[in-house]
Amino acid sequence: MARRLPTGGSRIDRSRPVTITVDGETVEAYAGDTLASALLAADRLLVSRGIYSGRPRGVIGVGVEESNAYVQVLDDGHVDRGGDQGGGGGEPMVAATTLEVADGLAVERIAGRGWLSTDVDHRRYDTLTTHCEVAVVGGGLAGLRAAVAAQAPGVRVLLLDDGPVLGGAAADLPAGSPAGLELEALLGELTCEVLVRTTVTGSHGHGRLVAVERGRRLHHVQAARIVLATGAQERPMVFEDDDRPGIMLACAAADYVSRYGVLPGERAVVWTAHDAGIHAALELAAAGTELAAVLDVRGSMAPELAGALDALGVPVHLGAEVTGTDGSDDETGRLVRVHTSAGSWDADLLAVSGGSNPAVQLFSHPGGRTRWSDEVAGFVPDTPAPGQAGRESVVGAAAGETATIPGWREQLTPPAAWFRSSVGDPERVFVDPHRDATLHDLRRAHAAGLSSVEHVKRFTTVGTGADQGRGFGVLTVGILAQELGRPVGEVGTTTYRPPYLPLSFGLLAGRNRGVLSDPVRVSQVHDRVAHAPMENVGQWKRPWFFPTADETGPGAMDAAVAREVAAVRTGVGMMDASTLGKILLQGADVGVLLDRVYTNLFSTLKVGKVRYGVMCGPDGMVIDDGTTARLSETAWLMSTTTGNAASVYDALEEWHQTEWPELDVTITSVTDQWSVVAVAGPSSRFVISALAPDLDVSAEAFAFMEWREAVVAGIPARVMRVSFSGELAFEVNVPSWWGAALWDAVAEAGEPWGITPYGTETMHVLRAEKGFPIVGQDTDGTVTPHDLGMSWAVSRKKPDFIGKRSLARDDAQRPDRRHLVGLVPVDGRTRIVEGAQLVAHGADLTAFPVAMAGHVTSAYPVGHDGQPFALALLDGGRDRLGEVLDAVDDLVPLAVRVTGPVSYDPEGARRDG
Amino acid sequence: MLRIPCPHCGERDETEFHYGGEAGVDYPADPSALADDAWAAYLFLRANPRGWFRERWFHGSGCRLWFALERHTVTDEIRSA
Ligand SMILES: [Zn+2]
C-alpha cells in the first residue's frame, strides 16, 4: 500500500495539518501537499475513471504531465482576503498533481470529464503588465543561474516558476549535497523579482509571455530577452493494462518520497529506458520500497548502478520489457501483479520511465522548430522562431542538457528511444489514458491512411485532453513512427499552441466583468433622466421612455410612447440628445473634405446654415448620416449617429491622413464637450422664446436648417433648427457641464405648455413616420442612398465623392434593388414584427425555399393614426406601393400593405410650426 | 502579441492599433474614368503574400497616426517601411 513516511518531504509542513474532502469523505493532509500526494498518503489510489472505458485510474505523475488524475473541484477552500469574495470556486478538470491542498478544499472524482459550475464565480481575478529586460521561465538550477547572471544595475530580471519554491529538483536534495550547496549560493545572490506558483502559459512572440499566478492573476510580461529554463517531463512506456492505479512514472514515484514524504508502494517492479529510472528505483528502495525486479530495455547497465542494485539484492533484467499486469478484484482495480518478458511478480507499484521530454512548448509557441535527438531520446529545441532570434535562449534540461544538476540522476549510459511493449492486446494498451485512446486506435488511424501526426491526433483524439499531450504526446509520436516504419524525428510533434495549461474565462476577463465588462457612457443630463428605463446605444445609456405613475406593467412602454408622441405632435417634448456624435472640423479646406466624404455638396454652405448629409463607403453603401453646421469660414460642426461617432471620426481621419494630407483640416471629437437638449413640437418656439428672450425665433428670422448663437437660460449656447421628428424643433447645444442646468431650465420654461420628456423609442416612432432611416437599423451595409429614396441628397454635379463610382455601376441602378418602404397591417391593428421576412401574399411557407422579397427593419405598434406601422427593405419596393405581402415571423404570416416610407406630413408643412 | 513601432509613440502593443490592410493602394485620381473591373480591383483586391508584406496600421488608441510598416506574414517579424 501507499503510505506517509514518518519523516521527509521537502514541500510539506507536518506542523500544519490540513483537512480536505474527497467525494464527501474527509482526508487528512499537510500544508504543502498536492491533492495527489494527499490521496497517495491515504492509500486512495482510485482517482478517476476512463472517459469511455470506465476503467479505474490512479495518479501517474507528479506535475503538469499528469494524464489520469483529473478531478472536479467543488470548493477551492480559498478564504476571503482583501476584496476577494471567495466562495464556490468550482472548476472542472483540475490535475490532482498540481492542486495544492487547503482547508476547505472539496473535490469530486470524475470519469474523464468534469462539469461547468452554474454558480456565479465570486473570485476576484487581476491582470498585471510587467516590462523587463530579461524574463527567466523556470526556477530550477538552470533558471537560477541564468537569472543571477543577468542581474545588473538597470536590468530588470523577472524569474517565474510554477512550483511553490525555487530550486526545482535541487530543492528536494539534501542541503549538503553539491546541488543543495549551489542552490543555497544562488538563492543568496538572487536579487531579482520572483514569481512562484506562476505558470507561463504562452509565449506569444515579440517578447510577450502570459503567465498565471495561483490561478488568480494573469501577468502579461513584455521582455526584451527570454530565457527558457522549463526543464523536462518524464515520459512513460506503454503495455497491456498499463493504466491501473499503482502504475506510475518512476521518477514521479521517487519525487513523492522526496517532496511529500509519501511512499507510493511497498513492493515495486521498475521498468526503465534510461538511467534516471534506475536512480529512481534506488531512491524508492532507500525509502523502504522492496524492489521485486528492475527491468531495463537496454542491453547494458552502468557498473555503478548495477552494483548499487546488486548490493540491495535486486534482480536486474536487461533487454526486458513489461508485458501486462493484473489488478485487484475490488472497485479500485489496483495493481497486484506484473508480467514481464523475464517473469512475473506480485507488486503494488509498477514504476515506469521511458525517458524525458524537454519542455519545448514555450519554445515552440511562437514558431520555434524542434528536432529529435538520439542522445536525449527526445525532441530538443533546434531553430528558434525568426521573430525570437537573438531575444530567446533555452537552457538546462529544456535544451536537452543532461547534467544540469550535479550528482543527481546522472545519465551514465545513453537512453533508449523505447515507447511500447512489443506484445499485448492493442485494445488494452493505452497510449493516452486521458482520452482512453489505445494502440488499436492508432493502428486504425494508420489503416485509414493517416500518416501525419496532426491527422492521427484528430482521428484518435490523442493529446486533445486537458493535459494536451504533455504526458503521452511524444510517446504517441514514437509509437506512430514505429507503425509507419519512419524515424521519430521525421514524424515530428504536433503543433504546440498556447495556452500550455488551461486558463479560466474568469481569469481572462479579470476585472472586466459585470458592470465593468464594458465602459458605460452617460450624458451630463443623466442624473435628471436616470429614473427612466434605459436603452443601450453603443456604450451610451439613453432614456428609453418616461412612464408616468399610471403607466405600469407590460403595456407601460406602449402607453408612454403613445403619450410622448402625441405631446411632440401636438404640443412640445424635450429629449436629451447629447449622445449624438459631434466632430469639429477646422481649417481652410474643410469644405473640400466634406464635398468628398458626403454624397451632396457642402462647400457652398453659408456660415449660420446647417445641411443634412449622407456618407457612403467607397462601395457606395451608406455608412452614416447627420447634419453639419458651418460655424465660421473655417470651422464646421458635424453630427453623427450616436453609435457611429467613433467609426465616422476614424473614417475622416483615415481619408485625411492617408489620401488627402495636403488638405488644411484638423479633426476633433467633441461629443463629450457639448450637452444637447432637443425641444420639439409646435409649441417649442414658445419655450425657446421664453428661455432666450434676445433670440428672434420667428420662422422668418430663424429658418429651418439654420443655427444661431444665443444665451439660453443664461447659458451661452448654439441653437440649431434641425428636426428629426418633422415638427418644429430646436436643438440647444451648451458646454457639457451645463447639461443638467439646461435640462432643468427647459423643463421649467416648458411647464406652461405641458412639455413632456421623451425617450429614444418615441424619437424612433417620430422619425419612422417621417421615413428617416436609422443607419445600422434600416440599413445593413448593402443599401445605397438611392435605395433609401435619398437621390436628392446625391450630387450629380460633383466630379467625385466617396462612393460615386460604385453608385454608377449597373447593379447600383437596378430597378429591383431593395428600397426603403413603409408597411401597414392590412387589418389595421396587428403589430408587425421587426426582422420579419417579406414574402408573396399567401406563399406556401412549407415549400422551401420560400422566395424572400425583403425584410422589416423597424416596426412600431402605434403611429399618429393609432395604427401599427413599419419600415422595410423590399425588392423594387418603390414600384410596389399598395401591394399586399406577407410579413412572416416564426412561420406566422401577417398580411401587410406596402406604402411610401413617409406616413406623416409628407409635404413637410409642420417643420415651421 | 505584436509589438508595433509607431513612428510617433514608439513600440506599443498591437491592441492599441487597428489594422489597415495592404499599404500603397491609392484612391484613384479619377474613379469615373475606371472601368468596373479596375474599380472593383481597387475596392476588393488585395495582395496576400507569404512573406514580407507592406501594410497599414492606425494607432487609434494612441496618437491616431496612420502609418505603414513591413511585416512577415509567416514569422510576424516587423520592420519599418
Ligand atoms: Zn502613436
mmCIF file of N, CA and C and ligand atoms in Angstrom, chain B residues 6-10 12 16-17 59 62-65 67, ligand 1:
data_model
loop_
_atom_site.group_PDB
_atom_site.id
_atom_site.type_symbol
_atom_site.label_atom_id
_atom_site.label_comp_id
_atom_site.label_asym_id
_atom_site.label_seq_id
_atom_site.Cartn_x
_atom_site.Cartn_y
_atom_site.Cartn_z
ATOM 1 N N CYS B 6 5.179 52.479 -33.559
ATOM 2 C CA CYS B 6 4.509 53.690 -34.052
ATOM 3 C C CYS B 6 5.590 54.756 -34.280
ATOM 4 N N PRO B 7 5.591 55.374 -35.451
ATOM 5 C CA PRO B 7 6.639 56.374 -35.715
ATOM 6 C C PRO B 7 6.597 57.532 -34.721
ATOM 7 N N HIS B 8 5.465 57.765 -34.132
ATOM 8 C CA HIS B 8 5.340 58.891 -33.206
ATOM 9 C C HIS B 8 5.564 58.473 -31.759
ATOM 10 N N CYS B 9 5.001 57.328 -31.372
ATOM 11 C CA CYS B 9 4.990 56.945 -29.954
ATOM 12 C C CYS B 9 6.049 55.906 -29.600
ATOM 13 N N GLY B 10 6.589 55.226 -30.596
ATOM 14 C CA GLY B 10 7.490 54.115 -30.291
ATOM 15 C C GLY B 10 6.731 52.808 -30.256
ATOM 16 N N ARG B 12 4.573 49.801 -29.239
ATOM 17 C CA ARG B 12 3.392 49.641 -28.406
ATOM 18 C C ARG B 12 2.723 48.297 -28.731
ATOM 19 N N GLU B 16 -3.388 48.372 -29.249
ATOM 20 C CA GLU B 16 -3.660 49.808 -29.367
ATOM 21 C C GLU B 16 -3.935 50.225 -30.805
ATOM 22 N N PHE B 17 -3.772 49.293 -31.740
ATOM 23 C CA PHE B 17 -3.823 49.656 -33.157
ATOM 24 C C PHE B 17 -5.010 49.010 -33.868
ATOM 25 N N HIS B 59 -2.792 53.978 -35.208
ATOM 26 C CA HIS B 59 -2.616 53.985 -33.752
ATOM 27 C C HIS B 59 -3.846 54.629 -33.100
ATOM 28 N N GLY B 62 -3.874 55.582 -29.488
ATOM 29 C CA GLY B 62 -2.701 56.342 -29.082
ATOM 30 C C GLY B 62 -2.715 57.698 -29.761
ATOM 31 N N CYS B 63 -1.732 57.933 -30.631
ATOM 32 C CA CYS B 63 -1.594 59.259 -31.250
ATOM 33 C C CYS B 63 -2.474 59.408 -32.485
ATOM 34 N N ARG B 64 -3.149 58.356 -32.906
ATOM 35 C CA ARG B 64 -4.072 58.369 -34.043
ATOM 36 C C ARG B 64 -3.376 58.607 -35.384
ATOM 37 N N LEU B 65 -2.143 58.148 -35.458
ATOM 38 C CA LEU B 65 -1.403 58.259 -36.708
ATOM 39 C C LEU B 65 -1.608 57.011 -37.568
ATOM 40 N N PHE B 67 0.142 54.814 -40.454
ATOM 41 C CA PHE B 67 1.485 54.642 -40.985
ATOM 42 C C PHE B 67 1.586 53.246 -41.600
HETATM 43 ZN ZN ZN C 1 1.335 56.555 -31.910
#
